[in-house]
Coordinates of C-alpha atoms and ligand atoms in Angstrom, one line a residue:
X1 CA 24.7 15.1 32.2
X2 CA 26.2 16.6 35.3
X3 CA 24.5 19.8 36.4
X4 CA 26.8 22.5 37.8
X5 CA 26.2 23.3 41.4
X6 CA 25.1 26.9 40.7
X7 CA 22.6 25.8 38.1
X8 CA 21.3 23.0 40.2
X9 CA 20.6 25.7 42.9
X10 CA 18.7 27.9 40.4
X11 CA 16.7 24.9 39.2
X12 CA 15.8 24.0 42.8
X13 CA 14.7 27.5 43.5
X14 CA 12.7 27.6 40.4
X15 CA 11.0 24.4 41.3
X16 CA 10.1 25.7 44.7
X17 CA 8.6 28.9 43.2
X18 CA 6.6 26.8 40.8
X19 CA 5.3 24.7 43.7
X20 CA 4.0 27.8 45.4
X21 CA 2.5 29.4 42.3
X22 CA -1.1 28.3 41.4
X23 CA -0.9 25.1 39.3
X24 CA -1.1 25.9 35.6
X25 CA -3.5 23.8 33.6
X26 CA -1.2 21.5 31.6
X27 CA -3.6 21.8 28.6
X28 CA -3.3 25.6 28.8
X29 CA 0.5 25.4 29.0
X30 CA 0.6 23.1 25.9
X31 CA -1.8 25.5 24.2
X32 CA 0.5 28.4 24.9
X33 CA 3.5 26.6 23.5
X34 CA 1.6 25.6 20.4
X35 CA 0.4 29.2 19.8
X36 CA 4.0 30.4 20.1
X37 CA 5.0 28.0 17.3
X38 CA 2.1 29.1 15.2
X39 CA 3.0 32.8 15.7
X40 CA 6.4 32.2 14.2
X41 CA 5.5 29.8 11.4
X42 CA 2.5 31.8 10.2
X43 CA 4.3 35.2 10.5
X44 CA 4.7 37.3 7.3
X45 CA 8.4 36.8 7.6
X46 CA 7.9 33.1 6.7
X47 CA 6.1 34.3 3.5
X48 CA 3.4 31.5 3.5
X49 CA 6.0 28.7 3.6
X50 CA 6.0 27.8 -0.1
X51 CA 8.4 25.1 -1.2
X52 CA 11.6 26.4 -2.7
X53 CA 11.3 29.9 -1.2
X54 CA 13.1 31.8 1.6
X55 CA 10.1 30.8 3.7
X56 CA 11.1 27.1 3.2
X57 CA 14.5 27.8 4.5
X58 CA 13.2 29.5 7.6
X59 CA 10.6 26.8 8.2
X60 CA 13.0 23.9 7.7
X61 CA 15.6 25.6 10.0
X62 CA 12.9 26.3 12.6
X63 CA 11.6 22.7 12.7
X64 CA 15.2 21.2 12.7
X65 CA 16.2 23.5 15.6
X66 CA 13.0 22.6 17.6
X67 CA 13.4 18.8 17.0
X68 CA 17.1 18.8 17.9
X69 CA 16.5 21.1 20.9
X70 CA 14.1 18.4 22.2
X71 CA 17.0 16.0 22.1
X72 CA 15.6 14.0 19.2
X73 CA 18.0 12.3 16.7
X74 CA 18.4 13.1 13.0
X75 CA 15.7 11.1 11.3
X76 CA 17.6 10.4 8.1
X77 CA 20.1 7.5 8.4
X78 CA 22.6 9.9 6.6
X79 CA 22.8 11.8 9.9
X80 CA 20.7 14.8 8.9
X81 CA 17.3 16.1 9.8
X82 CA 16.2 16.4 6.2
X83 CA 15.1 14.3 3.2
X84 CA 15.6 15.9 -0.2
X85 CA 12.5 15.9 -2.3
X86 CA 13.3 16.7 -6.0
X87 CA 10.5 18.5 -7.7
X88 CA 9.7 20.6 -10.7
X89 CA 7.7 23.9 -10.3
X90 CA 5.6 25.0 -13.2
X91 CA 3.7 28.3 -13.6
X92 CA 1.2 27.8 -16.4
X93 CA -0.4 30.6 -18.3
X94 CA -3.5 29.2 -20.1
X95 CA -5.8 30.4 -22.8
X96 CA -8.9 28.6 -24.2
X97 CA -11.7 29.1 -26.6
X98 CA -14.6 26.9 -27.5
X99 CA -16.4 26.7 -30.8
X100 CA -19.9 25.7 -29.6
X101 CA -23.1 25.9 -31.7
X102 CA -21.7 28.4 -34.2
X103 CA -20.4 30.8 -31.5
X104 CA -17.0 31.1 -29.9
X105 CA -16.9 31.2 -26.2
X106 CA -13.7 32.5 -24.6
X107 CA -13.8 32.0 -20.8
X108 CA -12.2 34.7 -18.6
X109 CA -9.0 33.2 -17.2
X110 CA -9.1 32.8 -13.4
X111 CA -12.7 34.0 -13.2
X112 CA -14.3 31.3 -15.3
X113 CA -11.5 29.0 -16.3
X114 CA -8.2 27.8 -15.0
X115 CA -5.8 25.2 -16.4
X116 CA -2.3 24.0 -16.2
X117 CA -0.1 21.6 -18.1
X118 CA 1.8 19.3 -15.8
X119 CA 3.9 18.1 -18.7
X120 CA 7.4 19.4 -18.2
X121 CA 7.6 21.3 -21.5
X122 CA 7.7 25.0 -22.3
X123 CA 4.3 25.0 -24.0
X124 CA 1.4 22.8 -25.2
X125 CA -1.1 23.6 -28.0
X126 CA -4.3 21.7 -28.6
X127 CA -6.3 22.8 -31.7
X128 CA -9.8 22.0 -32.6
X129 CA -10.1 19.1 -30.2
X130 CA -13.6 17.5 -30.1
X131 CA -15.5 18.1 -26.9
X132 CA -17.0 15.1 -25.2
X133 CA -19.0 15.2 -21.9
X134 CA -18.0 12.0 -20.0
X135 CA -20.2 12.4 -16.9
X136 CA -18.2 11.7 -13.8
X137 CA -15.4 10.1 -15.8
X138 CA -15.5 7.0 -13.6
X139 CA -14.4 3.5 -14.5
X140 CA -15.1 1.4 -11.4
X141 CA -15.4 -2.4 -12.1
X142 CA -16.3 -3.2 -8.5
X143 CA -19.4 -1.1 -8.8
X144 CA -20.1 -2.3 -12.4
X145 CA -19.7 1.3 -13.5
X146 CA -18.0 2.7 -16.7
X147 CA -18.8 6.2 -17.9
X148 CA -16.9 5.7 -21.1
X149 CA -18.6 2.5 -22.4
X150 CA -15.7 2.0 -24.8
X151 CA -15.8 5.5 -26.3
X152 CA -12.5 6.5 -27.9
X153 CA -11.5 9.9 -26.4
X154 CA -8.0 10.0 -27.7
X155 CA -7.0 13.5 -28.6
X156 CA -10.4 14.8 -27.4
X157 CA -11.4 17.3 -24.7
X158 CA -13.2 15.5 -21.9
X159 CA -15.5 17.4 -19.6
X160 CA -16.3 15.8 -16.3
X161 CA -18.2 16.4 -13.1
X162 CA -16.6 16.6 -9.7
X163 CA -17.2 14.0 -7.0
X164 CA -18.7 10.4 -7.3
X165 CA -21.9 9.6 -9.3
X166 CA -24.7 10.3 -6.8
X167 CA -26.7 7.2 -7.2
X168 CA -30.1 7.3 -5.5
X169 CA -31.1 4.5 -3.1
X170 CA -33.6 2.4 -5.0
X171 CA -35.6 2.0 -1.8
X172 CA -35.6 5.7 -0.8
X173 CA -34.6 8.0 -3.7
X174 CA -34.2 10.9 -1.3
X175 CA -31.0 9.2 0.0
X176 CA -27.9 8.0 -1.8
X177 CA -27.3 4.3 -2.3
X178 CA -24.9 3.2 0.4
X179 CA -23.8 0.3 -1.8
X180 CA -22.6 2.7 -4.6
X181 CA -19.5 4.8 -4.1
X182 CA -20.0 4.7 -0.3
X183 CA -23.2 6.8 -0.4
X184 CA -22.7 10.3 0.7
X185 CA -19.0 9.8 1.4
X186 CA -16.5 10.5 -1.3
X187 CA -14.4 7.7 -2.8
X188 CA -11.2 8.2 -4.6
X189 CA -13.2 8.2 -7.9
X190 CA -14.7 11.6 -6.8
X191 CA -11.3 13.3 -6.5
X192 CA -10.0 15.6 -9.2
X193 CA -6.7 13.8 -9.2
X194 CA -8.5 10.6 -10.2
X195 CA -10.3 12.5 -13.1
X196 CA -7.1 13.7 -14.7
X197 CA -5.5 10.3 -14.1
X198 CA -8.4 8.6 -15.9
X199 CA -8.3 11.1 -18.8
X200 CA -4.6 10.5 -19.1
X201 CA -5.0 6.8 -19.2
X202 CA -7.6 7.2 -22.0
X203 CA -5.3 9.4 -24.1
X204 CA -7.4 12.5 -24.0
X205 CA -5.8 15.8 -25.0
X206 CA -7.5 17.9 -22.3
X207 CA -9.7 17.3 -19.3
X208 CA -11.9 20.0 -17.8
X209 CA -13.8 19.5 -14.5
X210 CA -16.9 21.5 -13.8
X211 CA -16.5 23.1 -10.4
X212 CA -19.4 23.0 -8.0
X213 CA -18.9 24.3 -4.5
X214 CA -20.8 21.6 -2.6
X215 CA -19.5 18.5 -4.3
X216 CA -15.9 19.8 -4.5
X217 CA -15.9 20.7 -0.9
X218 CA -14.5 24.2 -1.5
X219 CA -15.4 27.4 -3.4
X220 CA -14.1 28.4 -6.8
X221 CA -11.7 30.9 -5.2
X222 CA -9.8 28.0 -3.8
X223 CA -9.4 26.4 -7.2
X224 CA -8.4 29.6 -8.9
X225 CA -6.1 30.5 -6.1
X226 CA -4.1 27.3 -6.0
X227 CA -4.1 26.5 -9.7
X228 CA -3.2 30.0 -10.7
X229 CA 0.1 29.8 -8.8
X230 CA 3.2 27.8 -9.3
X231 CA 2.4 24.1 -9.3
X232 CA 4.8 21.4 -8.3
X233 CA 5.2 17.7 -9.1
X234 CA 7.8 15.1 -8.2
X235 CA 10.6 14.9 -10.8
X236 CA 10.0 11.9 -13.0
X237 CA 12.2 10.4 -15.8
X238 CA 9.7 11.1 -18.6
X239 CA 8.8 14.6 -17.5
X240 CA 5.2 13.5 -17.0
X241 CA 4.8 13.1 -20.8
X242 CA 2.0 10.6 -20.2
X243 CA -0.3 13.1 -18.5
X244 CA -3.2 14.7 -20.3
X245 CA -1.8 17.9 -21.9
X246 CA -4.3 20.3 -20.4
X247 CA -5.8 19.9 -16.9
X248 CA -8.3 22.5 -16.0
X249 CA -11.5 23.6 -14.4
X250 CA -14.6 25.5 -15.5
X251 CA -16.9 27.5 -13.2
X252 CA -20.4 26.1 -13.0
X253 CA -21.8 29.3 -14.6
X254 CA -19.5 29.0 -17.6
X255 CA -20.2 25.3 -18.0
X256 CA -23.9 26.0 -18.1
X257 CA -23.4 28.5 -20.9
X258 CA -21.2 26.0 -22.8
X259 CA -23.7 23.2 -22.3
X260 CA -26.6 25.3 -23.5
X261 CA -24.6 26.6 -26.4
X262 CA -24.1 23.0 -27.5
X263 CA -27.9 22.5 -27.2
X264 CA -27.9 20.6 -23.8
X265 CA -29.3 21.4 -20.4
X266 CA -26.6 21.0 -17.8
X267 CA -28.9 19.8 -15.1
X268 CA -30.5 17.1 -17.4
X269 CA -27.0 15.8 -18.4
X270 CA -25.9 15.9 -14.8
X271 CA -28.9 13.7 -13.8
X272 CA -28.2 11.4 -16.7
X273 CA -24.6 11.0 -15.5
X274 CA -25.8 9.6 -12.2
X275 CA -27.1 6.5 -14.0
X276 CA -25.2 3.4 -14.8
X277 CA -26.4 3.5 -18.5
X278 CA -24.9 7.0 -19.1
X279 CA -22.9 7.2 -22.3
X280 CA -20.4 9.9 -23.3
X281 CA -22.0 12.8 -25.2
X282 CA -20.4 14.3 -28.3
X283 CA -21.0 18.1 -28.1
X284 CA -20.3 18.6 -31.8
X285 CA -18.0 21.4 -30.6
X286 CA -14.3 22.0 -30.6
X287 CA -11.8 23.3 -28.1
X288 CA -8.5 25.1 -28.6
X289 CA -6.0 25.5 -25.8
X290 CA -2.6 26.9 -25.3
X291 CA -0.6 26.7 -22.1
X292 CA 2.8 28.2 -21.7
X293 CA 4.9 26.9 -18.8
X294 CA 7.6 28.6 -16.8
X295 CA 9.6 25.7 -15.4
X296 CA 12.2 25.3 -12.7
X297 CA 13.7 22.4 -10.9
X298 CA 13.9 22.6 -7.1
X299 CA 14.9 20.5 -4.2
X300 CA 12.4 20.9 -1.4
X301 CA 12.8 19.0 1.8
X302 CA 11.0 16.9 4.3
X303 CA 12.2 17.4 7.9
X304 CA 12.6 14.2 9.8
X305 CA 13.5 13.5 13.4
X306 CA 13.6 10.3 15.4
X307 CA 13.1 9.0 18.9
X308 CA 15.0 5.8 19.2
X309 CA 13.0 2.8 20.6
X310 CA 14.2 1.4 24.0
X311 CA 14.2 -2.2 22.8
X312 CA 17.2 -3.1 20.6
X313 CA 15.3 -5.9 19.0
X314 CA 12.4 -3.6 18.0
X315 CA 13.9 -0.2 17.5
X316 CA 14.1 -0.9 13.8
X317 CA 10.3 -0.7 13.7
X318 CA 8.6 2.7 13.4
X319 CA 5.5 4.6 14.1
X320 CA 5.4 7.7 12.0
X321 CA 3.8 11.1 12.8
X322 CA 3.3 13.3 9.7
X323 CA 2.2 17.0 9.4
X324 CA 2.9 19.1 6.4
X325 CA 5.0 22.3 6.9
X326 CA 4.3 23.9 3.6
X327 CA 1.5 26.3 2.6
X328 CA 0.6 28.4 -0.4
X329 CA 3.3 31.1 -0.2
X330 CA 2.5 34.6 -1.5
X331 CA 0.7 35.8 -4.6
X332 CA 2.1 39.0 -5.9
X333 CA -1.0 39.5 -8.1
X334 CA -3.2 40.1 -5.1
X335 CA -4.0 43.6 -4.0
X336 CA -3.4 44.2 -0.3
X337 CA -2.4 41.2 1.7
X338 CA -0.5 38.8 -0.5
X339 CA 0.7 36.2 2.1
X340 CA -1.0 33.0 2.7
X341 CA 0.0 32.6 6.3
X342 CA -1.6 29.2 6.8
X343 CA -2.0 29.5 10.5
X344 CA -4.6 26.7 10.8
X345 CA -3.3 25.0 7.7
X346 CA -0.8 23.8 8.8
X347 CA 1.3 25.9 11.1
X348 CA -1.0 24.5 13.8
X349 CA -0.3 20.9 12.8
X350 CA 3.4 21.7 12.9
X351 CA 2.9 22.9 16.4
X352 CA 1.0 19.7 17.2
X353 CA 3.7 17.4 16.0
X354 CA 6.3 19.4 17.9
X355 CA 4.1 19.2 21.0
X356 CA 3.9 15.4 20.5
X357 CA 7.6 15.2 20.0
X358 CA 8.1 17.1 23.2
X359 CA 5.9 14.6 25.1
X360 CA 7.9 11.7 23.8
X361 CA 11.2 13.5 24.5
X362 CA 10.1 14.1 28.1
X363 CA 9.4 10.5 28.9
X364 CA 11.6 8.9 31.5
X365 CA 13.9 6.2 30.1
X366 CA 11.7 3.4 31.6
X367 CA 8.6 4.9 29.9
X368 CA 10.1 5.1 26.4
X369 CA 8.4 2.9 23.9
X370 CA 10.1 -0.2 22.6
X371 CA 9.9 0.9 19.0
X372 CA 11.1 4.0 17.4
X373 CA 9.1 7.1 16.5
X374 CA 9.6 9.1 13.4
X375 CA 8.5 12.7 13.2
X376 CA 8.0 13.6 9.6
X377 CA 7.3 17.2 8.7
X378 CA 6.6 16.9 5.0
X379 CA 6.7 19.4 2.1
X380 CA 4.4 20.2 -0.8
X381 CA 1.2 18.8 0.7
X382 CA -0.7 21.7 -0.9
X383 CA 0.7 20.7 -4.3
X384 CA -0.7 17.2 -4.2
X385 CA 0.7 15.5 -1.2
X386 CA 4.2 15.4 -2.8
X387 CA 6.4 15.3 0.3
X388 CA 4.5 12.3 1.7
X389 CA 4.3 10.7 -1.8
X390 CA 8.1 11.0 -2.0
X391 CA 8.5 9.4 1.4
X392 CA 6.2 6.6 0.6
X393 CA 8.1 5.9 -2.6
X394 CA 11.5 6.4 -1.0
X395 CA 11.0 5.4 2.7
X396 CA 14.0 6.0 5.0
X397 CA 13.0 2.8 6.9
X398 CA 11.2 -0.1 5.3
X399 CA 7.4 0.2 5.0
X400 CA 7.2 -3.4 6.2
X401 CA 8.7 -2.1 9.5
X402 CA 6.3 0.9 9.6
X403 CA 3.4 0.2 11.9
X404 CA 1.3 3.2 11.2
X405 CA 1.1 6.8 10.1
X406 CA -0.7 9.3 12.4
X407 CA -1.3 12.5 10.4
X408 CA -2.1 16.0 11.6
X409 CA -3.5 18.7 9.3
X410 CA -5.1 21.4 11.3
X411 CA -6.2 21.0 14.9
X412 CA -9.0 22.1 17.1
X413 CA -9.2 25.8 17.6
X414 CA -12.7 26.2 19.2
X415 CA -11.6 24.9 22.7
X416 CA -11.8 21.5 24.4
X417 CA -14.3 19.2 22.8
X418 CA -16.0 16.1 23.9
X419 CA -15.6 14.4 20.5
X420 CA -12.9 13.7 18.0
X421 CA -13.9 12.9 14.4
X422 CA -12.1 10.2 12.5
X423 CA -11.7 10.7 8.7
X424 CA -12.2 7.3 7.2
X425 CA -13.9 5.8 10.3
X426 CA -13.9 2.0 10.4
X427 CA -10.9 1.6 8.1
X428 CA -8.4 0.3 10.7
X429 CA -7.9 -0.9 14.2
X430 CA -6.3 2.5 14.9
X431 CA -9.8 3.6 15.6
X432 CA -10.1 1.2 18.5
X433 CA -6.8 2.4 20.0
X434 CA -8.1 6.0 19.8
X435 CA -11.5 5.2 21.1
X436 CA -10.1 3.4 24.1
X437 CA -7.9 6.4 25.1
X438 CA -10.7 8.8 24.6
X439 CA -13.1 6.7 26.7
X440 CA -10.6 6.8 29.6
X441 CA -10.7 10.6 29.3
X442 CA -14.5 10.8 29.2
X443 CA -14.4 11.7 25.5
X444 CA -15.7 10.0 22.4
X445 CA -14.5 9.0 18.9
X446 CA -17.1 9.6 16.2
X447 CA -17.2 9.2 12.4
X448 CA -16.4 12.2 10.3
X449 CA -19.5 14.3 9.8
X450 CA -18.6 16.0 6.4
X451 CA -17.7 12.7 4.6
X452 CA -18.9 14.1 1.2
X453 CA -15.8 16.4 1.1
X454 CA -13.4 13.5 0.6
X455 CA -11.0 14.6 3.4
X456 CA -9.5 11.1 3.4
X457 CA -7.9 11.8 0.1
X458 CA -6.8 15.3 0.9
X459 CA -3.9 15.0 3.4
X460 CA -0.7 13.1 3.8
X461 CA -1.9 10.0 5.6
X462 CA -3.5 9.1 2.2
X463 CA -0.1 8.5 0.6
X464 CA 0.7 6.0 3.4
X465 CA -2.7 4.4 3.0
X466 CA -2.2 4.1 -0.8
X467 CA 0.9 2.0 -0.3
X468 CA -0.7 0.0 2.5
X469 CA 0.5 1.5 5.7
X470 CA -2.4 1.8 8.2
X471 CA -3.0 5.5 8.7
X472 CA -5.0 7.7 11.0
X473 CA -6.3 11.2 10.5
X474 CA -8.8 13.1 12.6
X475 CA -11.0 16.1 12.1
X476 CA -11.7 18.4 15.1
X477 CA -14.8 17.6 17.1
X478 CA -17.9 19.8 16.9
X479 CA -19.2 19.3 20.5
X480 CA -17.3 22.1 22.3
X481 CA -17.4 22.0 26.1
X482 CA -19.2 25.0 27.7
X483 CA -20.3 26.4 24.3
X484 CA -23.7 26.5 22.6
X485 CA -24.5 23.4 20.6
X486 CA -23.8 24.9 17.2
X487 CA -20.6 26.7 18.2
X488 CA -18.2 24.1 16.8
X489 CA -20.1 23.8 13.5
X490 CA -20.2 27.6 13.2
X491 CA -16.5 27.9 13.6
X492 CA -15.8 25.1 11.1
X493 CA -18.2 26.5 8.5
X494 CA -16.8 30.0 8.9
X495 CA -13.2 28.6 8.3
X496 CA -14.2 26.7 5.1
X497 CA -16.1 29.7 3.8
X498 CA -13.8 32.5 4.7
X499 CA -10.3 31.4 5.5
X500 CA -9.4 28.0 4.0
X501 CA -6.6 28.5 1.6
X502 CA -7.0 32.3 1.8
X503 CA -4.7 35.0 3.0
X504 CA -7.0 35.4 6.0
X505 CA -5.9 32.0 7.5
X506 CA -4.3 33.8 10.4
X507 CA -4.4 33.5 14.2
X508 CA -7.8 34.6 15.3
X509 CA -8.5 36.3 18.6
X510 CA -11.1 33.7 19.6
X511 CA -8.7 30.7 19.2
X512 CA -8.6 28.5 22.3
X513 CA -5.9 25.9 21.6
X514 CA -6.6 23.8 24.7
X515 CA -8.6 21.6 22.4
X516 CA -5.7 21.3 20.1
X517 CA -3.5 20.4 23.1
X518 CA -6.0 17.8 24.2
X519 CA -6.2 16.2 20.7
X520 CA -2.4 16.3 20.4
X521 CA -2.2 14.4 23.7
X522 CA -4.6 11.8 22.3
X523 CA -2.3 11.3 19.3
X524 CA 0.7 11.1 21.5
X525 CA -0.9 8.4 23.7
X526 CA -1.9 6.5 20.5
X527 CA 1.7 6.5 19.2
X528 CA 3.0 5.5 22.6
X529 CA 0.6 2.6 22.9
X530 CA 1.2 1.4 19.3
X531 CA 5.0 1.6 19.6
X532 CA 4.9 -0.6 22.7
X533 CA 2.1 -3.0 21.8
X534 CA 2.5 -6.7 20.9
X535 CA 0.1 -6.6 17.9
X536 CA 0.3 -4.3 14.9
X537 CA -2.4 -2.0 13.7
X538 CA -4.4 -3.6 10.8
X539 CA -6.8 -2.5 8.1
X540 CA -10.2 -3.9 8.8
X541 CA -11.7 -6.4 6.3
X542 CA -13.4 -4.7 3.4
X543 CA -11.1 -1.7 3.5
X544 CA -9.7 -0.8 0.1
X545 CA -6.1 -0.6 1.4
X546 CA -6.0 -4.0 3.1
X547 CA -4.8 -6.0 0.1
X548 CA -1.8 -3.7 -0.4
X549 CA -0.7 -4.2 3.2
X550 CA -1.2 -7.9 3.0
X551 CA 0.8 -8.2 -0.2
X552 CA 3.6 -6.0 1.4
X553 CA 3.8 -8.1 4.5
X554 CA 3.6 -11.5 2.8
X555 CA 7.2 -12.7 3.0
X556 CA 8.3 -9.8 5.2
X557 CA 8.7 -11.4 8.6
X558 CA 8.5 -9.0 11.5
Ligands
ZN601 ZN1 -3.3 21.2 5.2

């Protein structure tokens, strides 16, 4: 592009002034840019960025404008910056009563019980369904574990515990057995999505999970908040008729009452459920449910932008960055603040992917990577990773040509840190790429500390992993430079307890986004390196996703 003479003069004068001004710390400059993005995306005007709302339109327009302003290309081969994601939205209104030990227990909706029906029908009714306690509801042949032991639960109401069976180490019963369900770490068997999938496969009528804050990884308010609102799923030909009719949760306190009403001690049954010889227990009790659904179809959108690779023979191969743009919207039933601003979750990740896109766009032509980079701002993560699931099922470029997904969900807010945590440490060679870059910067890659919370299954990289694409997802480090040793931990715990998925997830006065900038820079360098490397990232031997990738790549020359 030719620069007009007058403008060139202004630019030169600006450059001279900048040279005289004190050098601004590049991390601080990046932090300032990211904070500016977060201010916009988490503002009340964006109404919590729920899919299918005015907030979606504002968000999609904002991201599109930013990506195209950086000079990136439309990421969809149809020439647009969006990928349509057809979904259904369902607001469920549940009731339930349990005939237990001669009494009828009716849990308080939202305070003790919450349920939805993901079947795309106006209502479901389940009458006098026998109640069975199925322990952790896990069928895991590789661990020789089956909580059902052939019990027929068709048409029944199955009650399950959250997380994996906590199997004690035979050598030291104070610890968990590392050989069973990855010890303290959560496997997919521990996730609530798995529990309902298993109940559906077994033909149960209803599945209720007993909520416990520690094992679930979040307090009851998070469950009640997200399940009480509109819930979304991808549009399927059968309207999800194969899913269990009622999917719900009970509070621990209510479950204790129900268990003791049926003549059982909750803690004793919970302990029994951690044993391989556990068998489902018939409560000799009956459950009756109704769920009425308000249903609408909507087309939400992923935003997608592309930096074309410099090598014509390799620009058909992609490194993907993903970060969800959506959050929980607004809840008109709340008194006072009704808007879930989602500043940390995930306006900050949106700012991170934009900052990474900016770094790529700013590369000189000779520095551009050989392969292409795809920036994927996905929708409906909060509703079960739907935008990324849709992409993984309907990729715009073949998954066999997709080297890796690098996902961002939240970023460091406590300031620059020495460490970066990897969620799912040891899964893939992407760890080695990150560790090398960090080492050069005097930093360190460490395994995730809070592995029991199942973070690996809780953000968009998981949808890529599930189909076999090596994926990488970090959690912010806890070792904050220049702060007391417990500062990072304090900020993290404070967020989980007070702000995660609450209306108070807003910009805080103490935020220091230089750490976010530093971590975004790590992810930028990773993508740059991968997109120019001779070898492809690989799952490591023993990783549960490796066989998927191997099968995908067999017969797919690259
Ligand atoms: Zn998130």
